[in-house]
């Protein structure tokens, strides 16, 4: 495991406050902040660290200098783990070796092994095989996240390993991924909870909210939409008496939203800078990106006749190889990224130019000062500016490289046509052209067929296919079946399993199919004005489009509209009959709970939005624009929670 990544992530956590304090020192050409809120997570990280090390202490491991303790980590939680813990903290507790399950090696000095994992059966089987091979030669401990489920416990018991293995439970809970963003990183949550109807993990989410309130103060109101959100609310109410009296609560309103309320934003292409990076490159634990880059291999080639003297050589490209490149990308330490991550990707080159121009001006200022006679205080002030300018230059070079990589991927006819097709389907829904204009579905299916024939990535095809089914619909059952056959023929028989899962999840099906329970109605688009049309709108709507177009080209996510309307009326708040009647188009329960609390609430109290089932970066960006639109203290000072950060590809893959 990479020790360096642990150290760098620790710096991100420790400098959380410092990076935000620097906002007041923006360069003249810097872009305006889009509303990302500062929420101090220091106490939360301390709590999770204390809980983990108290478990380590309970194992009573003798940490002699000549003995070694190895911590074996599930690769799926390696990233979240590195956001909370540092190498130094682990070393102080006698843990000097870290390994993933597939890289586990035991030395003569190793006396104890601690397994840290989510209780997936394949990992439990690996633990079982490892212990059976060595048995009494080592001491074994298991920390299950969030706890050991019945099937894993049964497997260990049937193998007779409970005598060799001491196990404890540990819940990560909410992991800080940004100044205003927590994620639980439960990758299979949607599949297990919404598709398999396994509510096992909902209790863990409820307990995490209780711990959050114990630190930051109780919620005054819980608002929610959806069956799973309702269950989480019941868990919170059940244990609300465990929260101690806190005079000033930092938390005021909790908004719980089931992912199934609106699946469209996960399937559409994100068009914010952060969202597009995640779409095309994939952001790893909100800290870094890895992409393949073409590297030219050059060699000196003989170009003169063999008998000629002196021989003449020329440098030529002999081959091109793929090289993996990892770049840091942290909202905690990268001020430029923090400022532009919610903006439309189309505006980023301009922002880079403005910031580069500002740095150039600063460099020229330093050069001019260099030729003058300065006093000691002036020299000291001058020297203090140099590291700051160098750091900003490095950051701009980093983002210039990222933008170049993205431009290579998005400057294609396919990409622009895909965006156009997505918007056309949503536009047709908004204007209720379904039935009177059946050309939209045919155009979409023709485009999908074209992608299949050219063997474009399968999930790109499935995302468009799912949007079509959930919006304009496919009335012709034969057309629907033909697309399924084409997918199986081109992508192989294994694609059949994926298609069956998507149908079971309610994402695929022809019109009239009972499985399409999350299909959006045209009335819903009209009720919440989900489409802002650039061509047929007046100047007032064009101003709105500038706010929202950066997310999904004129489509405003339904959840954003619901929250905007619910928070807008300070007198009625969510007790709004108009909003409730609009929400009746969605066949899921809507609830409001007023909790008993003696705490005081003011403009510094936050509203927390919890996406039960996952959220994309672009959706979060759309909610951040509400604070920019309405101002500080207007009810739009959000912090965000989610079961997992996802994009369209890994959402479908998780099913």
XYZ file of C-alpha atoms in Angstrom:
655
model
C 0.000 0.000 0.000
C 1.223 3.470 -0.882
C 2.427 5.158 2.320
C 2.718 8.483 0.552
C -1.024 8.635 -0.087
C -1.733 8.375 3.620
C 0.571 11.283 4.423
C -0.850 13.552 1.724
C -4.417 12.840 2.746
C -3.579 13.659 6.332
C -2.356 17.072 5.223
C -5.657 17.600 3.442
C -7.601 16.936 6.626
C -5.344 19.029 8.851
C -5.374 21.939 6.424
C -9.125 21.836 5.896
C -9.636 25.153 7.641
C -6.507 26.808 6.238
C -7.446 26.205 2.616
C -10.772 27.917 3.146
C -9.323 30.868 4.995
C -7.281 31.632 1.898
C -10.452 32.497 -0.022
C -10.082 36.112 1.016
C -6.712 36.297 -0.747
C -7.972 35.545 -4.249
C -6.132 36.793 -7.264
C -7.896 39.603 -9.165
C -8.641 37.252 -12.045
C -9.906 34.396 -9.908
C -13.404 33.068 -10.517
C -16.183 33.703 -8.060
C -16.960 31.032 -5.511
C -20.084 29.058 -6.350
C -21.366 28.588 -2.819
C -19.389 25.699 -1.331
C -19.933 25.922 2.420
C -17.322 25.478 5.111
C -18.335 22.895 7.715
C -15.705 22.002 10.300
C -15.235 18.215 10.291
C -12.257 18.130 12.675
C -14.248 16.810 15.645
C -15.912 14.157 13.494
C -12.545 12.828 12.252
C -11.233 12.788 15.832
C -14.279 10.777 16.949
C -13.910 8.160 14.186
C -10.170 7.878 14.917
C -10.794 7.426 18.645
C -13.438 4.752 18.028
C -11.131 2.777 15.735
C -8.113 2.836 18.039
C -10.230 1.919 21.050
C -11.054 -1.297 19.146
C -7.340 -1.886 18.490
C -6.656 -1.371 22.216
C -9.392 -3.868 23.117
C -7.444 -6.610 21.289
C -4.691 -6.294 23.949
C -1.911 -6.852 21.412
C 1.570 -6.854 22.954
C 3.433 -4.351 20.824
C 7.053 -5.473 21.350
C 9.736 -3.925 19.178
C 10.676 -7.282 17.660
C 7.059 -8.133 16.788
C 5.062 -6.768 13.912
C 1.334 -6.164 13.476
C -0.035 -6.239 9.927
C -3.254 -4.442 9.040
C -4.907 -6.068 6.013
C -7.368 -3.719 4.317
C -10.202 -4.369 1.900
C -9.202 -2.497 -1.280
C -12.705 -1.038 -1.573
C -12.274 0.865 1.710
C -8.577 1.724 1.300
C -9.386 5.186 -0.040
C -11.936 6.164 2.642
C -9.601 4.771 5.312
C -6.771 7.031 4.118
C -9.026 10.093 4.439
C -9.368 9.558 8.192
C -6.181 7.856 9.388
C -2.508 8.692 8.946
C 0.551 6.465 8.870
C 1.905 8.160 11.970
C -1.265 7.373 13.913
C -1.041 3.719 12.883
C 2.672 3.526 13.714
C 2.014 4.980 17.164
C -0.325 2.031 17.801
C 2.256 -0.502 16.671
C 0.844 -1.067 13.180
C 3.846 -0.790 10.867
C 2.704 -2.966 7.969
C -0.246 -2.285 5.663
C -1.419 -4.596 2.889
C -4.397 -5.342 0.697
C -5.896 -8.839 0.783
C -4.406 -9.805 -2.571
C -0.916 -8.563 -1.556
C -0.725 -10.127 1.910
C 2.731 -11.455 2.831
C 3.794 -12.712 6.250
C 7.332 -12.296 7.611
C 8.998 -14.120 10.504
C 8.444 -11.081 12.734
C 4.707 -10.940 12.055
C 2.833 -12.094 15.146
C -0.617 -10.528 14.718
C -2.841 -9.835 11.746
C -5.837 -7.495 11.801
C -8.298 -7.856 8.910
C -10.340 -4.716 8.128
C -13.119 -5.199 5.582
C -16.752 -5.041 4.662
C -18.070 -8.582 5.232
C -18.243 -9.739 1.624
C -18.279 -13.512 1.270
C -15.252 -13.643 -1.051
C -13.127 -11.829 1.569
C -14.440 -13.944 4.428
C -13.457 -17.021 2.402
C -9.934 -15.613 1.908
C -9.653 -15.021 5.664
C -10.869 -18.571 6.289
C -8.309 -20.108 3.903
C -5.477 -17.999 5.333
C -6.219 -18.995 8.941
C -6.660 -22.683 8.074
C -3.201 -22.735 6.464
C -1.460 -21.265 9.528
C -3.877 -21.725 12.448
C -2.008 -21.217 15.763
C 1.149 -19.676 14.309
C -0.383 -16.156 14.429
C -3.029 -14.167 16.272
C -5.978 -13.084 14.142
C -8.417 -10.223 14.535
C -11.276 -9.037 12.332
C -12.806 -5.556 12.242
C -16.027 -5.750 10.243
C -17.508 -2.614 8.638
C -20.161 -1.837 9.751
C -20.623 -5.266 11.368
C -20.477 -9.002 10.654
C -23.661 -10.069 8.877
C -25.407 -13.398 9.437
C -24.045 -15.135 6.310
C -20.409 -14.236 7.101
C -20.809 -15.256 10.737
C -22.290 -18.586 9.636
C -19.372 -19.231 7.256
C -16.779 -18.576 9.976
C -18.696 -20.728 12.464
C -19.128 -23.620 10.009
C -15.372 -23.559 9.307
C -14.662 -23.669 13.043
C -12.690 -20.412 12.942
C -14.418 -18.436 15.676
C -11.991 -19.981 18.191
C -9.020 -18.518 16.284
C -10.522 -15.162 15.349
C -11.583 -12.297 17.585
C -13.834 -9.827 15.812
C -15.298 -6.380 16.467
C -17.541 -4.008 14.531
C -16.567 -0.550 13.335
C -18.677 1.890 11.359
C -16.981 4.522 9.194
C -20.221 6.459 9.068
C -19.866 9.724 7.182
C -16.459 10.310 5.586
C -15.554 13.958 4.762
C -14.913 14.230 1.015
C -15.144 18.019 0.761
C -15.781 21.043 2.970
C -19.536 20.421 2.711
C -19.734 16.786 1.572
C -19.892 13.495 3.493
C -20.070 10.071 1.872
C -20.544 6.656 3.484
C -19.052 4.953 0.380
C -21.340 1.920 0.453
C -20.879 0.965 -3.197
C -23.539 -1.757 -3.338
C -26.187 0.171 -1.373
C -28.574 0.875 -4.270
C -28.396 -2.687 -5.547
C -28.978 -4.271 -2.143
C -31.516 -1.801 -0.805
C -33.599 -0.728 -3.802
C -33.259 -3.755 -6.097
C -33.021 -6.619 -3.584
C -35.112 -4.760 -0.964
C -32.527 -5.552 1.735
C -32.899 -2.847 4.414
C -30.026 -4.179 6.517
C -27.860 -1.060 6.025
C -30.552 1.512 6.869
C -30.080 1.030 10.609
C -26.376 1.880 10.234
C -27.278 5.134 8.438
C -29.686 6.061 11.231
C -26.984 5.478 13.867
C -24.536 7.670 11.937
C -27.040 10.531 12.084
C -27.348 10.066 15.852
C -23.543 10.292 16.256
C -23.472 13.366 14.005
C -26.085 15.083 16.179
C -24.225 14.151 19.367
C -21.293 16.201 18.072
C -22.940 19.092 16.246
C -26.400 19.376 17.819
C -29.884 17.973 17.113
C -31.978 18.547 14.024
C -35.142 20.567 14.480
C -36.986 19.170 11.461
C -36.705 16.060 9.309
C -38.241 16.193 5.823
C -38.204 13.275 3.451
C -39.464 11.679 0.274
C -39.281 7.936 -0.297
C -39.785 4.583 1.440
C -36.153 4.073 2.505
C -35.897 7.653 3.784
C -38.983 7.033 5.914
C -37.329 3.998 7.534
C -34.145 5.991 8.266
C -36.273 8.717 9.855
C -37.891 6.138 12.142
C -34.433 4.928 13.251
C -33.384 8.508 14.032
C -36.564 9.211 16.037
C -36.110 5.966 17.963
C -32.677 6.993 19.317
C -33.152 10.775 19.466
C -33.163 10.665 23.288
C -29.443 9.718 23.203
C -28.507 13.233 22.039
C -27.246 15.425 24.920
C -28.504 19.020 25.374
C -26.510 21.405 23.165
C -27.164 25.132 23.482
C -26.453 26.139 19.880
C -27.007 23.469 17.245
C -25.028 23.624 13.997
C -27.677 21.443 12.339
C -31.259 22.566 11.747
C -33.036 20.653 8.986
C -32.406 17.150 7.631
C -33.733 16.451 4.133
C -33.818 12.743 3.252
C -34.339 11.922 -0.435
C -34.580 8.453 -1.980
C -32.464 8.121 -5.108
C -35.477 6.637 -6.917
C -37.267 10.013 -6.771
C -35.168 11.026 -9.797
C -32.716 8.698 -11.537
C -32.227 10.871 -14.627
C -29.274 12.975 -13.279
C -27.232 9.806 -12.703
C -27.759 8.702 -16.303
C -27.224 12.054 -18.046
C -23.753 13.383 -18.834
C -22.434 15.740 -16.157
C -21.177 19.025 -17.586
C -19.579 20.725 -14.601
C -15.782 20.645 -14.367
C -15.737 18.234 -11.413
C -18.564 16.142 -12.859
C -16.940 15.798 -16.269
C -13.620 14.785 -14.696
C -15.468 12.027 -12.840
C -17.330 10.990 -16.027
C -14.296 10.786 -18.279
C -11.364 10.054 -15.945
C -12.877 9.034 -12.558
C -12.081 10.858 -9.339
C -10.569 8.535 -6.738
C -11.712 9.271 -3.161
C -12.018 12.967 -4.049
C -8.206 13.135 -3.872
C -6.674 12.115 -7.196
C -7.268 11.026 -10.776
C -5.525 8.397 -12.883
C -5.620 8.339 -16.668
C -3.724 6.746 -19.520
C -1.599 9.015 -21.655
C 0.067 8.340 -24.991
C 3.862 8.479 -24.663
C 6.021 8.781 -27.770
C 9.032 6.439 -27.754
C 11.819 7.986 -29.818
C 14.984 6.357 -31.116
C 17.869 7.454 -33.346
C 17.356 5.767 -36.702
C 20.075 5.403 -39.381
C 18.938 7.389 -42.425
C 22.144 7.336 -44.506
C 23.317 4.399 -46.651
C 25.218 1.780 -44.577
C 28.460 2.446 -46.455
C 28.336 6.205 -46.092
C 30.729 7.880 -43.670
C 30.072 9.618 -41.433
C 26.767 7.878 -40.758
C 23.713 10.080 -40.414
C 21.121 9.440 -37.713
C 17.741 11.028 -37.185
C 15.476 10.938 -34.153
C 12.097 9.441 -35.007
C 8.998 8.178 -33.205
C 9.212 4.388 -33.359
C 6.099 3.545 -31.303
C 3.483 4.995 -28.951
C 2.907 3.378 -25.550
C 0.195 3.888 -22.944
C 1.382 5.235 -19.619
C -0.727 5.594 -16.480
C -0.478 9.003 -14.895
C -1.720 9.924 -11.416
C -2.457 13.547 -10.568
C -3.488 15.014 -7.187
C -6.917 16.661 -7.136
C -8.055 17.747 -3.681
C -10.738 20.344 -2.878
C -9.068 20.807 0.535
C -5.673 22.038 -0.686
C -6.322 23.214 -4.259
C -7.940 26.671 -4.112
C -8.424 26.984 -7.890
C -10.215 23.616 -8.015
C -12.341 24.585 -5.024
C -13.471 27.703 -6.868
C -14.206 26.251 -10.306
C -15.329 22.674 -9.629
C -19.036 23.596 -9.860
C -18.733 25.672 -13.033
C -19.462 24.561 -16.578
C -16.475 22.891 -18.204
C -16.798 25.290 -21.150
C -15.809 28.190 -18.862
C -12.685 26.542 -17.404
C -10.205 27.491 -20.198
C -11.164 31.153 -19.652
C -10.666 30.784 -15.902
C -7.249 29.248 -16.495
C -6.280 32.161 -18.728
C -7.434 34.783 -16.183
C -5.520 33.119 -13.360
C -2.420 32.634 -15.532
C -2.551 36.325 -16.466
C -2.808 37.233 -12.774
C 0.252 35.101 -11.918
C 2.156 36.657 -14.816
C 1.399 40.114 -13.419
C 2.620 39.025 -9.990
C 5.831 37.635 -11.474
C 6.453 40.899 -13.328
C 5.870 42.778 -10.087
C 8.469 40.602 -8.336
C 10.988 41.161 -11.156
C 10.538 44.932 -10.922
C 11.045 44.822 -7.161
C 14.215 42.800 -7.701
C 15.971 45.735 -9.303
C 15.180 48.188 -6.522
C 16.877 48.943 -3.236
C 14.569 47.541 -0.580
C 14.513 47.694 3.201
C 14.709 44.472 5.221
C 10.915 44.388 5.919
C 10.252 44.906 2.203
C 12.662 42.096 1.286
C 10.955 39.798 3.797
C 7.541 40.635 2.324
C 8.864 40.043 -1.196
C 10.320 36.633 -0.292
C 7.064 35.568 1.341
C 5.246 36.039 -1.996
C 7.530 33.739 -4.003
C 6.339 30.339 -2.619
C 2.711 31.434 -3.029
C 3.228 32.352 -6.686
C 5.140 29.113 -7.381
C 2.388 27.020 -5.786
C -0.323 28.722 -7.821
C 1.709 28.213 -10.972
C 1.997 24.476 -10.250
C -1.747 24.249 -9.638
C -2.529 25.955 -12.951
C -0.117 23.628 -14.773
C -1.941 20.667 -13.200
C -5.368 21.892 -14.315
C -4.104 22.815 -17.761
C -3.026 19.194 -18.211
C -6.422 17.941 -16.972
C -8.311 20.297 -19.312
C -6.183 19.192 -22.282
C -6.989 15.561 -21.504
C -10.724 16.313 -21.214
C -10.780 18.319 -24.444
C -9.325 15.351 -26.321
C -12.224 13.245 -25.046
C -15.153 15.655 -25.431
C -14.246 17.360 -28.721
C -15.962 14.714 -30.813
C -19.200 14.510 -32.781
C -20.309 11.512 -30.705
C -20.003 13.406 -27.428
C -21.917 16.460 -28.648
C -24.580 14.340 -30.314
C -25.011 12.349 -27.089
C -25.578 15.586 -25.135
C -28.046 16.754 -27.774
C -29.978 13.462 -27.694
C -30.194 13.543 -23.892
C -31.585 17.081 -23.891
C -34.036 16.322 -26.708
C -35.630 13.496 -24.693
C -36.005 15.709 -21.620
C -37.287 18.629 -23.720
C -39.970 16.432 -25.258
C -41.108 15.413 -21.769
C -41.279 19.034 -20.632
C -43.398 20.104 -23.603
C -45.691 17.076 -23.512
C -45.020 16.082 -27.124
C -45.350 12.395 -26.253
C -47.890 10.769 -28.528
C -48.180 13.685 -30.959
C -44.530 13.359 -31.960
C -43.184 9.836 -31.997
C -39.998 10.730 -33.843
C -37.955 11.334 -30.680
C -37.847 7.698 -29.547
C -37.031 6.548 -33.098
C -34.193 9.087 -33.377
C -32.780 7.967 -30.028
C -32.996 4.274 -30.915
C -31.311 4.898 -34.281
C -28.452 6.663 -32.486
C -28.208 3.825 -29.954
C -28.110 1.247 -32.764
C -25.316 3.232 -34.397
C -23.307 3.216 -31.149
C -23.818 -0.542 -30.780
C -22.682 -1.251 -34.346
C -19.495 0.766 -33.721
C -18.939 -1.110 -30.432
C -18.924 1.985 -28.248
C -18.643 1.368 -24.467
C -21.640 -0.682 -23.331
C -22.520 1.551 -20.375
C -22.642 4.583 -22.676
C -25.278 2.718 -24.694
C -27.196 1.533 -21.631
C -27.346 5.021 -20.121
C -29.048 6.455 -23.222
C -31.296 3.400 -23.471
C -32.373 3.827 -19.820
C -33.070 7.569 -20.220
C -35.230 6.755 -23.253
C -37.230 4.160 -21.300
C -37.706 6.474 -18.288
C -38.745 9.525 -20.348
C -40.186 9.365 -23.886
C -40.656 5.598 -23.668
C -40.544 2.852 -26.309
C -44.055 1.909 -27.367
C -43.068 -0.705 -29.930
C -42.200 -3.915 -28.065
C -40.420 -5.265 -31.161
C -38.135 -2.194 -31.305
C -37.291 -2.702 -27.651
C -36.489 -6.386 -28.142
C -34.369 -5.625 -31.221
C -32.144 -3.281 -29.169
C -31.733 -5.964 -26.484
C -30.739 -8.551 -29.099
C -28.228 -6.153 -30.667
C -26.594 -5.483 -27.294
C -26.254 -9.206 -26.532
C -24.950 -9.947 -30.045
C -22.227 -7.246 -29.942
C -21.195 -7.226 -26.265
C -21.534 -10.957 -25.601
C -23.789 -13.273 -23.650
C -22.564 -11.787 -20.338
C -24.457 -8.595 -21.252
C -27.697 -10.548 -20.785
C -27.163 -10.640 -17.009
C -26.698 -6.872 -16.954
C -29.876 -6.306 -18.982
C -31.908 -8.560 -16.692
C -30.628 -6.664 -13.641
C -31.482 -3.299 -15.219
C -35.007 -4.502 -16.000
C -35.387 -5.729 -12.429
C -34.131 -2.343 -11.173
C -36.837 -0.575 -13.188
C -34.466 1.162 -15.597
C -35.328 -0.740 -18.767
C -38.631 -1.799 -20.298
C -41.077 -0.897 -23.035
C -43.971 1.513 -22.388
C -46.688 -0.046 -20.274
C -44.205 -2.364 -18.553
C -44.964 -2.553 -14.832
C -41.234 -2.736 -14.066
C -40.792 0.936 -15.087
C -41.976 2.165 -11.682
C -39.561 5.130 -11.671
C -40.643 6.540 -15.059
C -41.036 10.310 -14.904
C -44.306 11.880 -16.009
C -44.619 14.890 -18.280
C -46.723 16.540 -15.561
C -43.774 16.335 -13.171
C -41.566 18.201 -15.654
C -44.185 20.943 -15.887
C -44.925 21.124 -12.151
C -41.309 21.828 -11.283
C -40.212 23.543 -14.523
C -37.299 21.134 -14.986
C -36.299 22.444 -18.428
C -35.031 25.958 -19.117
C -35.074 26.349 -22.895
C -32.315 28.565 -24.260
C -33.882 29.217 -27.644
C -37.485 29.946 -26.673
C -36.892 31.870 -23.463
C -36.798 35.551 -22.641
C -33.930 37.404 -21.021
C -35.143 36.490 -17.533
C -35.000 32.774 -18.346
C -31.607 33.252 -19.956
C -30.318 34.541 -16.622
C -31.678 31.411 -14.966
C -30.032 29.289 -17.632
C -26.637 30.772 -16.771
C -27.118 29.440 -13.231
C -28.323 25.947 -14.116
C -27.006 25.222 -17.623
C -23.594 24.408 -16.182
C -24.988 21.181 -14.726
C -27.039 19.424 -17.455
C -27.477 21.859 -20.386
C -30.757 23.412 -19.272
C -32.124 20.422 -17.340
C -32.519 21.182 -13.637
C -32.458 18.037 -11.443
C -35.845 17.341 -9.858
C -34.333 17.019 -6.382
C -32.830 20.513 -6.722
C -36.239 21.942 -7.640
C -37.975 20.139 -4.759
C -35.473 21.440 -2.207
C -35.500 24.950 -3.688
C -39.274 25.196 -3.344
C -39.372 23.550 0.076
C -36.756 25.913 1.551
C -38.005 29.070 -0.181
C -41.040 29.887 1.962
C -39.730 30.722 5.433
C -43.203 31.005 6.976
C -44.726 27.787 5.688
C -41.458 25.999 4.958
C -42.048 22.400 3.971
C -45.618 22.599 5.339
C -46.608 23.745 1.873
C -49.796 22.354 0.327
C -48.731 23.476 -3.151
C -45.446 21.543 -2.907
C -47.173 18.498 -1.449
C -49.683 18.390 -4.314
C -46.847 18.609 -6.867
C -45.022 15.743 -5.147
C -48.119 13.533 -5.470
C -46.973 12.779 -9.033
C -44.231 10.658 -7.429
C -45.693 7.500 -5.922
C -43.543 7.534 -2.784
C -44.345 8.767 0.750
C -43.639 12.386 1.710
C -43.192 13.140 5.425
C -42.304 15.959 7.826
C -41.234 15.352 11.433
C -40.736 18.052 14.060
C -38.278 16.795 16.696
C -38.258 17.787 20.356
C -35.256 20.033 20.951
C -34.179 22.712 23.437
C -31.293 23.931 21.238
C -31.116 27.362 19.639
C -30.977 27.714 15.857
C -29.760 30.696 13.813
C -28.429 31.604 10.366
C -25.252 29.622 11.130
C -27.273 26.389 11.467
C -26.940 24.129 8.429
C -29.457 22.197 6.361
C -28.216 18.685 5.602
C -29.347 16.977 2.386
C -28.986 13.192 2.425
C -29.157 11.289 -0.881
C -30.214 7.751 0.008
C -28.806 5.664 -2.839
C -26.023 7.861 -4.211
C -25.434 11.239 -5.844
C -23.329 12.683 -8.654
C -20.969 15.647 -8.369
C -23.095 17.671 -10.803
C -26.222 17.293 -8.655
C -24.336 18.660 -5.666
C -23.145 21.551 -7.837
C -26.752 22.363 -8.785
C -27.681 22.648 -5.088
C -24.641 24.796 -4.334
C -25.909 27.330 -6.888
C -28.981 27.888 -4.666
C -26.821 29.460 -1.986
C -25.258 31.709 -4.590
C -28.740 32.591 -5.856
C -30.467 33.285 -2.521
C -27.554 34.268 -0.265
C -26.123 33.302 3.102
C -28.614 32.510 5.892
C -31.578 32.064 3.526
C -31.991 28.341 4.200
C -29.629 27.220 1.438
C -26.481 26.746 3.545
C -26.217 23.069 2.763
C -24.016 20.224 3.798
C -24.480 17.033 1.820
C -24.530 13.389 2.759
C -24.784 10.339 0.536
C -24.457 6.590 0.692
C -22.019 6.783 -2.238
C -20.575 9.214 -4.797
C -21.426 7.830 -8.225
C -21.654 8.585 -11.927
C -23.745 6.888 -14.602
C -21.225 4.177 -15.465
C -20.440 2.938 -11.962
C -24.124 3.266 -10.991
C -25.151 0.810 -13.709
C -22.114 -1.360 -13.000
C -23.085 -1.612 -9.312
C -26.413 -3.152 -10.277
